[in-house]
Short mmCIF file of C-alpha atoms and ligand atoms in Angstrom, two decimals:
data_model
loop_
_atom_site.label_atom_id
_atom_site.label_comp_id
_atom_site.label_asym_id
_atom_site.label_seq_id
_atom_site.Cartn_x
_atom_site.Cartn_y
_atom_site.Cartn_z
CA MET A 1 16.51 -22.66 23.55
CA ALA A 2 14.16 -20.34 21.74
CA LEU A 3 14.70 -17.37 19.44
CA TYR A 4 12.69 -14.23 20.00
CA VAL A 5 12.52 -11.02 17.99
CA HIS A 6 11.67 -8.04 20.19
CA LYS A 7 10.56 -4.73 18.71
CA TYR A 8 10.55 -1.51 20.75
CA GLY A 9 8.66 1.52 19.37
CA GLY A 10 9.51 5.21 19.57
CA THR A 11 8.02 5.91 23.01
CA SER A 12 9.74 2.84 24.45
CA VAL A 13 13.15 4.26 23.44
CA GLY A 14 12.16 7.94 23.80
CA THR A 15 14.74 8.89 26.47
CA ALA A 16 18.12 7.69 27.72
CA GLU A 17 16.37 6.21 30.77
CA ARG A 18 13.95 4.29 28.62
CA ILE A 19 16.70 2.91 26.41
CA LYS A 20 18.41 1.65 29.57
CA HIS A 21 15.14 0.10 30.69
CA VAL A 22 14.85 -1.69 27.32
CA ALA A 23 18.43 -2.92 27.72
CA GLU A 24 17.52 -4.42 31.09
CA LYS A 25 14.49 -6.18 29.62
CA VAL A 26 16.53 -7.57 26.74
CA LYS A 27 19.29 -8.74 29.06
CA LYS A 28 16.76 -10.43 31.32
CA ALA A 29 15.27 -12.29 28.36
CA ARG A 30 18.71 -13.38 27.18
CA ASP A 31 19.75 -14.47 30.66
CA GLN A 32 16.94 -17.00 30.47
CA GLY A 33 19.00 -18.72 27.80
CA ASP A 34 17.17 -17.58 24.67
CA ASP A 35 18.55 -15.89 21.57
CA ILE A 36 17.29 -12.34 21.17
CA VAL A 37 17.21 -10.12 18.09
CA VAL A 38 15.99 -6.60 18.79
CA VAL A 39 14.45 -4.14 16.33
CA VAL A 40 14.12 -0.53 17.42
CA SER A 41 12.36 2.57 16.11
CA ALA A 42 13.72 6.09 16.23
CA MET A 43 13.27 7.94 19.54
CA SER A 44 9.72 9.31 19.68
CA GLY A 45 9.24 12.56 17.78
CA GLU A 46 12.50 12.19 15.81
CA THR A 47 10.95 11.07 12.52
CA ASN A 48 8.51 14.01 12.68
CA ARG A 49 11.25 16.45 13.66
CA MET A 50 13.39 15.44 10.68
CA THR A 51 10.42 15.58 8.32
CA ALA A 52 9.75 19.17 9.42
CA LEU A 53 13.42 20.08 8.92
CA ALA A 54 13.33 18.66 5.41
CA LYS A 55 10.26 20.79 4.59
CA GLU A 56 12.30 23.86 5.50
CA MET A 57 14.73 22.98 2.74
CA GLN A 58 12.21 22.21 0.00
CA SER A 59 8.42 21.98 -0.07
CA SER A 60 8.46 18.46 -1.50
CA PRO A 61 11.92 17.00 -1.12
CA SER A 62 12.90 13.97 -3.16
CA LEU A 63 11.80 10.71 -1.58
CA ARG A 64 15.29 9.30 -2.00
CA GLU A 65 16.79 12.06 0.13
CA MET A 66 13.95 11.74 2.66
CA ASP A 67 14.89 8.08 3.11
CA VAL A 68 18.56 8.94 3.63
CA LEU A 69 17.48 11.45 6.27
CA LEU A 70 14.79 9.50 8.13
CA SER A 71 16.79 6.26 8.33
CA THR A 72 19.27 8.04 10.63
CA GLY A 73 16.69 8.11 13.45
CA GLU A 74 16.87 4.35 13.89
CA GLN A 75 20.66 4.37 13.51
CA VAL A 76 20.86 6.49 16.67
CA THR A 77 18.80 4.07 18.75
CA ILE A 78 20.56 0.87 17.65
CA SER A 79 23.94 2.20 18.76
CA LEU A 80 22.63 3.64 22.04
CA LEU A 81 20.86 0.40 22.90
CA CYS A 82 24.02 -1.63 22.19
CA MET A 83 26.02 0.69 24.44
CA ALA A 84 23.44 0.25 27.20
CA LEU A 85 23.53 -3.53 26.76
CA GLU A 86 27.34 -3.65 26.79
CA GLY A 87 27.20 -1.46 29.89
CA LEU A 88 25.17 -4.22 31.56
CA GLY A 89 27.72 -6.80 30.49
CA CYS A 90 25.54 -8.15 27.71
CA PRO A 91 27.44 -8.52 24.41
CA ALA A 92 25.55 -6.81 21.59
CA ARG A 93 26.09 -5.70 17.98
CA SER A 94 24.10 -3.13 16.04
CA TYR A 95 23.27 -3.26 12.34
CA THR A 96 21.48 -0.89 9.99
CA GLY A 97 18.93 -2.36 7.58
CA GLY A 98 21.42 -2.13 4.72
CA GLN A 99 24.15 -3.89 6.68
CA VAL A 100 22.06 -6.99 7.36
CA LYS A 101 20.87 -6.80 3.82
CA ILE A 102 17.20 -6.15 4.19
CA LEU A 103 16.75 -5.97 0.43
CA THR A 104 13.74 -3.93 -0.71
CA ASP A 105 12.29 -2.64 -3.95
CA SER A 106 13.13 0.94 -4.91
CA SER A 107 9.87 2.67 -4.00
CA HIS A 108 11.32 5.22 -1.64
CA SER A 109 9.23 6.05 1.45
CA LYS A 110 7.09 2.93 1.07
CA ALA A 111 9.49 0.20 0.02
CA ARG A 112 8.61 -3.48 0.25
CA ILE A 113 10.97 -6.07 1.66
CA LEU A 114 12.06 -8.61 -0.97
CA ASN A 115 14.66 -10.64 0.89
CA ILE A 116 16.65 -10.80 4.11
CA ASP A 117 20.08 -12.36 4.38
CA SER A 118 20.00 -14.00 7.80
CA ASP A 119 23.61 -15.34 7.73
CA LYS A 120 25.21 -12.41 9.48
CA ILE A 121 22.63 -12.35 12.26
CA ASN A 122 22.87 -16.10 12.78
CA LYS A 123 26.66 -15.88 13.08
CA GLU A 124 26.42 -13.15 15.71
CA LEU A 125 23.82 -15.15 17.63
CA GLU A 126 26.09 -18.19 17.55
CA MET A 127 28.79 -16.04 19.12
CA GLY A 128 26.42 -15.30 21.97
CA LYS A 129 25.54 -11.75 21.00
CA VAL A 130 22.28 -9.88 21.09
CA VAL A 131 21.73 -8.47 17.59
CA VAL A 132 20.12 -5.03 17.39
CA VAL A 133 18.72 -4.09 13.97
CA ALA A 134 17.45 -0.69 12.84
CA GLY A 135 13.75 -0.82 12.03
CA PHE A 136 11.95 0.89 9.16
CA GLN A 137 14.79 0.68 6.61
CA GLY A 138 16.43 -1.40 3.95
CA VAL A 139 18.55 -1.11 0.86
CA ASP A 140 17.57 -1.53 -2.79
CA GLU A 141 19.47 -3.40 -5.52
CA HIS A 142 21.45 -0.23 -6.34
CA GLY A 143 22.61 0.19 -2.75
CA CYS A 144 20.27 3.13 -2.07
CA ILE A 145 18.75 3.45 1.42
CA THR A 146 14.99 2.90 1.47
CA THR A 147 12.34 3.19 4.19
CA LEU A 148 9.22 1.11 4.70
CA GLY A 149 6.59 3.76 5.51
CA ARG A 150 5.41 5.10 8.88
CA GLY A 151 5.23 2.41 11.51
CA GLY A 152 7.60 0.33 9.35
CA SER A 153 9.68 -1.01 12.25
CA ASP A 154 6.83 -3.42 12.98
CA THR A 155 7.33 -4.88 9.51
CA THR A 156 11.12 -5.11 9.94
CA ALA A 157 10.54 -7.12 13.14
CA VAL A 158 8.05 -9.52 11.59
CA ALA A 159 10.14 -9.97 8.43
CA LEU A 160 13.22 -10.76 10.53
CA ALA A 161 11.21 -13.18 12.65
CA ALA A 162 10.07 -14.93 9.46
CA ALA A 163 13.57 -15.05 7.97
CA LEU A 164 15.13 -16.33 11.22
CA LYS A 165 12.23 -18.70 11.93
CA ALA A 166 11.84 -17.11 15.36
CA ASP A 167 9.60 -18.72 17.94
CA GLU A 168 7.71 -15.45 18.45
CA CYS A 169 7.83 -11.84 17.32
CA GLN A 170 7.09 -9.60 20.30
CA ILE A 171 6.03 -6.01 19.61
CA TYR A 172 6.68 -3.98 22.78
CA THR A 173 4.88 -0.64 22.88
CA ASP A 174 3.20 1.91 25.16
CA VAL A 175 -0.04 -0.07 25.61
CA ASP A 176 -0.23 -3.59 27.02
CA GLY A 177 -1.87 -5.17 23.98
CA VAL A 178 -4.46 -4.72 21.27
CA TYR A 179 -7.64 -3.19 22.67
CA THR A 180 -11.23 -3.23 21.48
CA THR A 181 -10.52 0.31 20.28
CA ASP A 182 -7.85 2.96 20.81
CA PRO A 183 -7.82 3.46 24.60
CA ARG A 184 -6.97 7.11 24.02
CA VAL A 185 -10.45 7.61 22.57
CA GLU A 186 -12.40 5.16 24.74
CA PRO A 187 -10.91 4.77 28.22
CA ASN A 188 -13.22 1.79 28.84
CA ALA A 189 -11.63 -0.16 26.00
CA LYS A 190 -10.68 -3.71 26.90
CA ARG A 191 -7.50 -5.62 26.11
CA LEU A 192 -8.04 -8.64 23.89
CA SER A 193 -6.07 -11.71 24.86
CA ARG A 194 -6.29 -12.96 21.26
CA ILE A 195 -7.30 -11.57 17.90
CA THR A 196 -7.23 -13.31 14.53
CA PHE A 197 -4.86 -12.21 11.74
CA GLU A 198 -7.89 -11.45 9.63
CA GLU A 199 -9.40 -9.13 12.22
CA MET A 200 -6.06 -7.49 13.00
CA LEU A 201 -5.51 -6.88 9.31
CA GLU A 202 -8.92 -5.21 9.02
CA MET A 203 -8.29 -3.13 12.16
CA ALA A 204 -4.91 -1.99 10.80
CA SER A 205 -6.28 -1.28 7.31
CA LEU A 206 -9.18 0.68 8.75
CA GLY A 207 -6.94 3.00 10.72
CA SER A 208 -5.74 1.38 13.97
CA LYS A 209 -2.12 2.43 14.06
CA ILE A 210 -1.03 -0.08 16.68
CA LEU A 211 0.57 -2.30 14.01
CA GLN A 212 1.62 -1.40 10.48
CA ILE A 213 -0.66 -3.20 8.00
CA ARG A 214 2.22 -4.86 6.20
CA SER A 215 3.54 -6.39 9.40
CA VAL A 216 0.23 -8.17 9.92
CA GLU A 217 0.10 -9.28 6.27
CA PHE A 218 3.62 -10.63 6.57
CA ALA A 219 2.93 -12.46 9.83
CA GLY A 220 -0.21 -14.05 8.38
CA LYS A 221 1.55 -15.09 5.18
CA TYR A 222 4.64 -16.57 6.82
CA ASN A 223 2.89 -17.90 9.90
CA VAL A 224 4.89 -15.81 12.37
CA PRO A 225 3.53 -15.98 15.92
CA LEU A 226 2.99 -12.31 16.76
CA ARG A 227 2.32 -10.73 20.15
CA VAL A 228 1.76 -7.11 21.23
CA LEU A 229 2.89 -6.26 24.77
CA SER A 230 3.83 -3.38 27.01
CA THR A 231 7.43 -2.20 27.44
CA PHE A 232 6.55 -0.81 30.84
CA GLU A 233 4.33 -3.45 32.50
CA GLU A 234 4.49 -7.22 32.77
CA GLY A 235 1.71 -9.18 31.11
CA GLU A 236 0.61 -11.59 28.43
CA GLY A 237 -0.35 -8.91 25.91
CA THR A 238 -2.36 -9.89 22.84
CA LEU A 239 -1.56 -12.89 20.67
CA ILE A 240 -2.45 -12.62 16.99
CA THR A 241 -3.51 -16.06 15.78
CA TYR A 242 -5.32 -17.99 13.12
CA GLU A 243 -8.97 -18.65 13.73
CA GLU A 244 -9.18 -21.98 15.51
CA ALA A 245 -12.09 -24.35 15.58
CA GLY A 246 -13.77 -24.05 18.94
CA MET A 247 -12.29 -20.62 19.57
CA GLU A 248 -14.97 -18.52 21.15
CA SER A 249 -16.17 -16.47 18.23
CA VAL A 250 -17.04 -13.01 19.41
CA LEU A 251 -19.42 -10.93 17.37
CA ILE A 252 -17.40 -7.73 17.29
CA SER A 253 -13.70 -7.72 18.19
CA GLY A 254 -13.04 -4.07 17.83
CA ILE A 255 -13.73 -0.62 16.49
CA ALA A 256 -11.24 1.09 14.22
CA PHE A 257 -11.30 4.66 13.00
CA ASN A 258 -9.43 6.74 10.49
CA ARG A 259 -9.06 10.49 10.78
CA ASP A 260 -7.15 10.85 7.53
CA GLU A 261 -10.11 10.73 5.17
CA ALA A 262 -11.71 13.26 2.82
CA LYS A 263 -14.60 12.83 0.43
CA LEU A 264 -15.36 14.22 -3.00
CA THR A 265 -18.54 14.17 -5.08
CA ILE A 266 -18.99 14.91 -8.75
CA ALA A 267 -22.69 15.60 -9.24
CA GLY A 268 -24.86 15.38 -12.34
CA VAL A 269 -22.63 13.25 -14.54
CA PRO A 270 -24.15 11.43 -17.53
CA ASP A 271 -25.30 7.94 -16.50
CA GLU A 272 -23.55 6.00 -19.30
CA PRO A 273 -21.04 3.17 -19.65
CA GLY A 274 -17.45 4.25 -19.13
CA VAL A 275 -18.15 7.23 -16.90
CA ALA A 276 -16.71 5.67 -13.75
CA THR A 277 -13.37 5.12 -15.41
CA GLN A 278 -13.41 8.62 -16.91
CA ILE A 279 -13.77 9.95 -13.37
CA LEU A 280 -11.42 7.63 -11.51
CA GLY A 281 -8.82 7.11 -14.26
CA PRO A 282 -7.17 10.54 -13.87
CA ILE A 283 -7.24 10.20 -10.06
CA ALA A 284 -5.48 6.83 -10.23
CA GLY A 285 -3.13 8.28 -12.86
CA ALA A 286 -2.02 10.86 -10.30
CA ASN A 287 -1.15 8.01 -7.93
CA ILE A 288 -3.99 8.88 -5.55
CA GLU A 289 -5.50 5.92 -3.74
CA ILE A 290 -9.26 5.71 -3.58
CA ASP A 291 -11.02 4.07 -0.67
CA MET A 292 -14.82 3.97 -0.64
CA ILE A 293 -16.87 4.59 -3.78
CA ILE A 294 -20.61 5.12 -4.13
CA GLN A 295 -22.74 6.01 -7.09
CA ASN A 296 -26.40 6.95 -6.91
CA ILE A 297 -28.93 7.66 -9.61
CA ALA A 298 -30.08 11.25 -9.48
CA GLY A 299 -32.75 10.94 -12.20
CA ASP A 300 -32.77 12.53 -15.72
CA ASP A 301 -30.13 9.97 -16.80
CA LYS A 302 -27.72 11.69 -14.47
CA THR A 303 -25.82 10.25 -11.58
CA ASP A 304 -23.79 11.45 -8.58
CA PHE A 305 -20.46 9.82 -7.91
CA THR A 306 -18.75 10.03 -4.50
CA PHE A 307 -15.44 8.61 -3.26
CA THR A 308 -12.97 9.06 -0.43
CA VAL A 309 -9.23 9.72 -0.56
CA HIS A 310 -6.48 10.37 1.98
CA ARG A 311 -6.76 13.89 3.37
CA ASN A 312 -3.28 14.73 2.08
CA ASP A 313 -4.51 14.07 -1.47
CA TYR A 314 -7.70 16.10 -1.11
CA GLU A 315 -6.56 19.32 -2.84
CA LYS A 316 -4.93 17.47 -5.71
CA ALA A 317 -7.92 15.17 -6.21
CA SER A 318 -10.32 18.17 -6.13
CA SER A 319 -8.56 19.97 -8.92
CA ILE A 320 -8.33 16.84 -11.07
CA LEU A 321 -12.04 16.24 -10.51
CA GLN A 322 -12.86 19.83 -11.44
CA ASN A 323 -11.19 19.24 -14.82
CA THR A 324 -13.19 16.04 -15.31
CA CYS A 325 -16.35 17.93 -14.38
CA ASP A 326 -15.71 20.47 -17.15
CA GLU A 327 -14.90 17.76 -19.69
CA LEU A 328 -17.99 15.70 -18.92
CA GLY A 329 -20.30 18.67 -18.61
CA ALA A 330 -21.21 17.54 -15.10
CA ARG A 331 -23.00 19.88 -12.70
CA GLU A 332 -20.50 20.45 -9.90
CA VAL A 333 -17.79 19.11 -7.63
CA VAL A 334 -18.33 19.24 -3.88
CA GLY A 335 -15.96 18.02 -1.24
CA ASP A 336 -15.50 17.69 2.49
CA ASP A 337 -12.21 17.10 4.27
CA LYS A 338 -13.69 17.09 7.77
CA ILE A 339 -14.92 13.52 7.74
CA VAL A 340 -13.76 10.32 9.43
CA LYS A 341 -14.38 6.63 8.95
CA VAL A 342 -15.51 4.47 11.85
CA SER A 343 -15.58 0.68 11.43
CA LEU A 344 -16.79 -2.36 13.33
CA VAL A 345 -14.62 -5.46 12.87
CA GLY A 346 -15.37 -9.05 13.84
CA VAL A 347 -15.26 -12.52 12.31
CA GLY A 348 -18.49 -13.27 14.18
CA MET A 349 -20.30 -10.92 11.76
CA ARG A 350 -20.14 -13.61 9.09
CA SER A 351 -22.85 -15.60 10.78
CA HIS A 352 -24.95 -12.80 12.24
CA ALA A 353 -27.48 -10.63 10.50
CA GLY A 354 -28.70 -7.34 11.91
CA ILE A 355 -25.40 -5.89 13.07
CA ALA A 356 -25.48 -3.11 10.51
CA ASN A 357 -28.96 -2.19 11.64
CA THR A 358 -27.95 -2.08 15.32
CA MET A 359 -25.03 0.13 14.34
CA PHE A 360 -27.09 2.55 12.27
CA GLU A 361 -29.83 2.74 14.91
CA ALA A 362 -27.32 3.55 17.66
CA LEU A 363 -25.70 6.29 15.58
CA GLY A 364 -29.10 7.67 14.58
CA LYS A 365 -30.20 7.93 18.21
CA GLU A 366 -27.17 10.10 18.91
CA GLY A 367 -28.04 12.35 15.96
CA ILE A 368 -24.97 11.25 14.01
CA ASN A 369 -25.61 11.42 10.30
CA ILE A 370 -24.08 8.61 8.24
CA ARG A 371 -22.62 9.99 5.03
CA MET A 372 -21.32 6.78 3.42
CA ILE A 373 -21.47 3.07 4.19
CA SER A 374 -19.31 0.18 3.09
CA THR A 375 -19.42 -3.44 4.19
CA SER A 376 -17.46 -6.65 3.74
CA GLU A 377 -17.71 -10.09 5.32
CA ILE A 378 -16.12 -9.09 8.61
CA LYS A 379 -16.47 -5.29 8.76
CA ILE A 380 -18.94 -2.43 8.46
CA SER A 381 -17.60 1.09 7.91
CA VAL A 382 -19.42 4.39 8.02
CA VAL A 383 -18.24 7.86 7.15
CA VAL A 384 -19.39 10.55 9.58
CA ASP A 385 -18.51 14.17 10.32
CA GLU A 386 -15.19 14.55 12.11
CA LYS A 387 -16.78 16.21 15.14
CA TYR A 388 -18.67 12.99 15.89
CA LEU A 389 -15.66 10.68 15.96
CA GLU A 390 -15.37 10.24 19.73
CA LEU A 391 -19.13 10.07 20.24
CA ALA A 392 -19.55 7.46 17.48
CA VAL A 393 -16.73 5.26 18.79
CA ARG A 394 -17.96 5.40 22.39
CA THR A 395 -21.59 4.84 21.43
CA LEU A 396 -20.75 1.75 19.38
CA HIS A 397 -18.36 0.48 22.03
CA ASP A 398 -21.19 0.65 24.51
CA VAL A 399 -23.94 -0.76 22.27
CA PHE A 400 -21.86 -3.79 21.30
CA GLU A 401 -20.92 -4.35 24.95
CA LEU A 402 -17.18 -4.06 24.48
CA ASN A 403 -16.60 -2.06 27.65
CA GLU A 404 -14.28 -3.30 30.35
CA GLU A 405 -16.39 -4.84 33.10
CA LYS A 406 -16.15 -2.66 36.15
CA SER A 407 -15.59 -4.52 39.42
CA ASP A 408 -17.24 -2.30 41.99
P1 ADP B 501 5.06 2.44 18.79
O1 ADP B 501 5.75 3.76 18.82
O2 ADP B 501 5.45 1.56 19.93
O3 ADP B 501 5.17 1.76 17.47
P2 ADP B 501 2.39 3.31 18.14
O4 ADP B 501 2.10 4.70 18.57
O5 ADP B 501 2.71 3.07 16.70
O6 ADP B 501 3.54 2.74 19.08
O7 ADP B 501 1.17 2.34 18.54
C1 ADP B 501 0.68 2.32 19.85
C2 ADP B 501 -0.56 3.21 19.96
O8 ADP B 501 -1.59 2.66 19.14
C3 ADP B 501 -1.18 3.27 21.33
O9 ADP B 501 -0.57 4.26 22.14
C4 ADP B 501 -2.66 3.55 21.04
O10 ADP B 501 -3.01 4.90 21.26
C5 ADP B 501 -2.81 3.27 19.56
N1 ADP B 501 -3.91 2.37 19.23
C6 ADP B 501 -4.79 2.54 18.19
N2 ADP B 501 -5.69 1.57 18.16
C7 ADP B 501 -5.40 0.73 19.19
C8 ADP B 501 -5.98 -0.49 19.66
N3 ADP B 501 -7.05 -1.04 19.07
N4 ADP B 501 -5.41 -1.08 20.73
C9 ADP B 501 -4.33 -0.55 21.33
N5 ADP B 501 -3.75 0.60 20.93
C10 ADP B 501 -4.26 1.24 19.86
N1 LIG B 502 10.36 5.82 13.02
C1 LIG B 502 9.37 5.41 12.07
C2 LIG B 502 8.05 6.16 12.33
O1 LIG B 502 8.01 7.00 13.21
C3 LIG B 502 9.16 3.94 12.04
C4 LIG B 502 8.52 3.33 13.26
O2 LIG B 502 8.52 3.93 14.33
O3 LIG B 502 8.00 2.22 13.15
O4 LIG B 502 7.10 5.93 11.66
MG1 MG B 503 4.11 1.97 15.64
#
């Protein structure tokens, strides 16, 4: 007998009919003799709807109260799913994150899981029940409700799978696996039967929202077998694995993109030791995360300094930078919040030169100007104007031969 953790996302539980469909799937899995723990998200659109309601009360509500509010979305789906399961004659019990003691730190809206008490779940499983746990939430040491950040139900599922030593954590969603890029942007994208943790982590960090970054980190760290599959179609999905010797090493596994970026430049700053920290210190002090950084010598002992931030932090970062500009006697601050980052990811890049050049050439041919570049062992990212996002993704998808082979 095996133990599986299933996770169903917002679209998969978006209507009463869909919740019943999930109940049937879960029952079928259990009827095969396995133990099943289910993690569910809020019904699709609910988390956004509640966030908008909160904004009507206060422009920036306290994160503690936001967590109390948003955690209710998942509480609705756990109870409905249990009712649907019981209706099918399948014994089931629902639990909120706090009830099964998913202990987190106290950073509201982006809490980290510290510990999970698996006793209660194990007891229910022993009694032959399906256990349904609310995703995305936990409780801190003071008993306050916390949430794990958008997409956090993925992390709940993986963390539970690790704590319960599950045989596999299965993430059921509205696509039938991880694709070479978001199929909504490139309809010719191809499903990958396997992807390494390392590549999946890069894809998630670089903007692919199919899995929350922390869920992939967790799975890699605790060696949780992780699979992404469709709620609506049968299939093998995509298995996320360690790199194995002899595994066919593809050059490029996928293309990720991030629409949430903005860039800022402070021009004509003195080229002296300590300037970088004078510029970035106040930004970090305001809790703004910085992504790419470039510095270029402009001549006359002056330099230009450019970095990217999340688009939501653009206004705040601009005004902080304007202050720094005045203090340093720099020339000016210029910014652009209509940019995106497009990245190629693949472990095969380690042993191949020339990929960056092929990428830049392909983008150049399409008249797409590259504004910033950043590379690491297994990825190359470029920042381009927002209007070129689709063109850049499709061009690269084509050039690196990632398209689904057409059988005609
Ligand atoms: P859920 O609500 O089930 O958690 P998400 O919306 O969070 O689902 O994630 C699934 C979506 O991720 C897909 O509908 C797809 O548009 C998007 N996506 C982005 N990148 C990829 C990729 N490389 N492969 C598959 N889907 C991707
Ligand atoms: N409901 C939360 C969200 O919309 C968590 C999740 O779906 O994973 O982000
Ligand atoms: Mg998701």
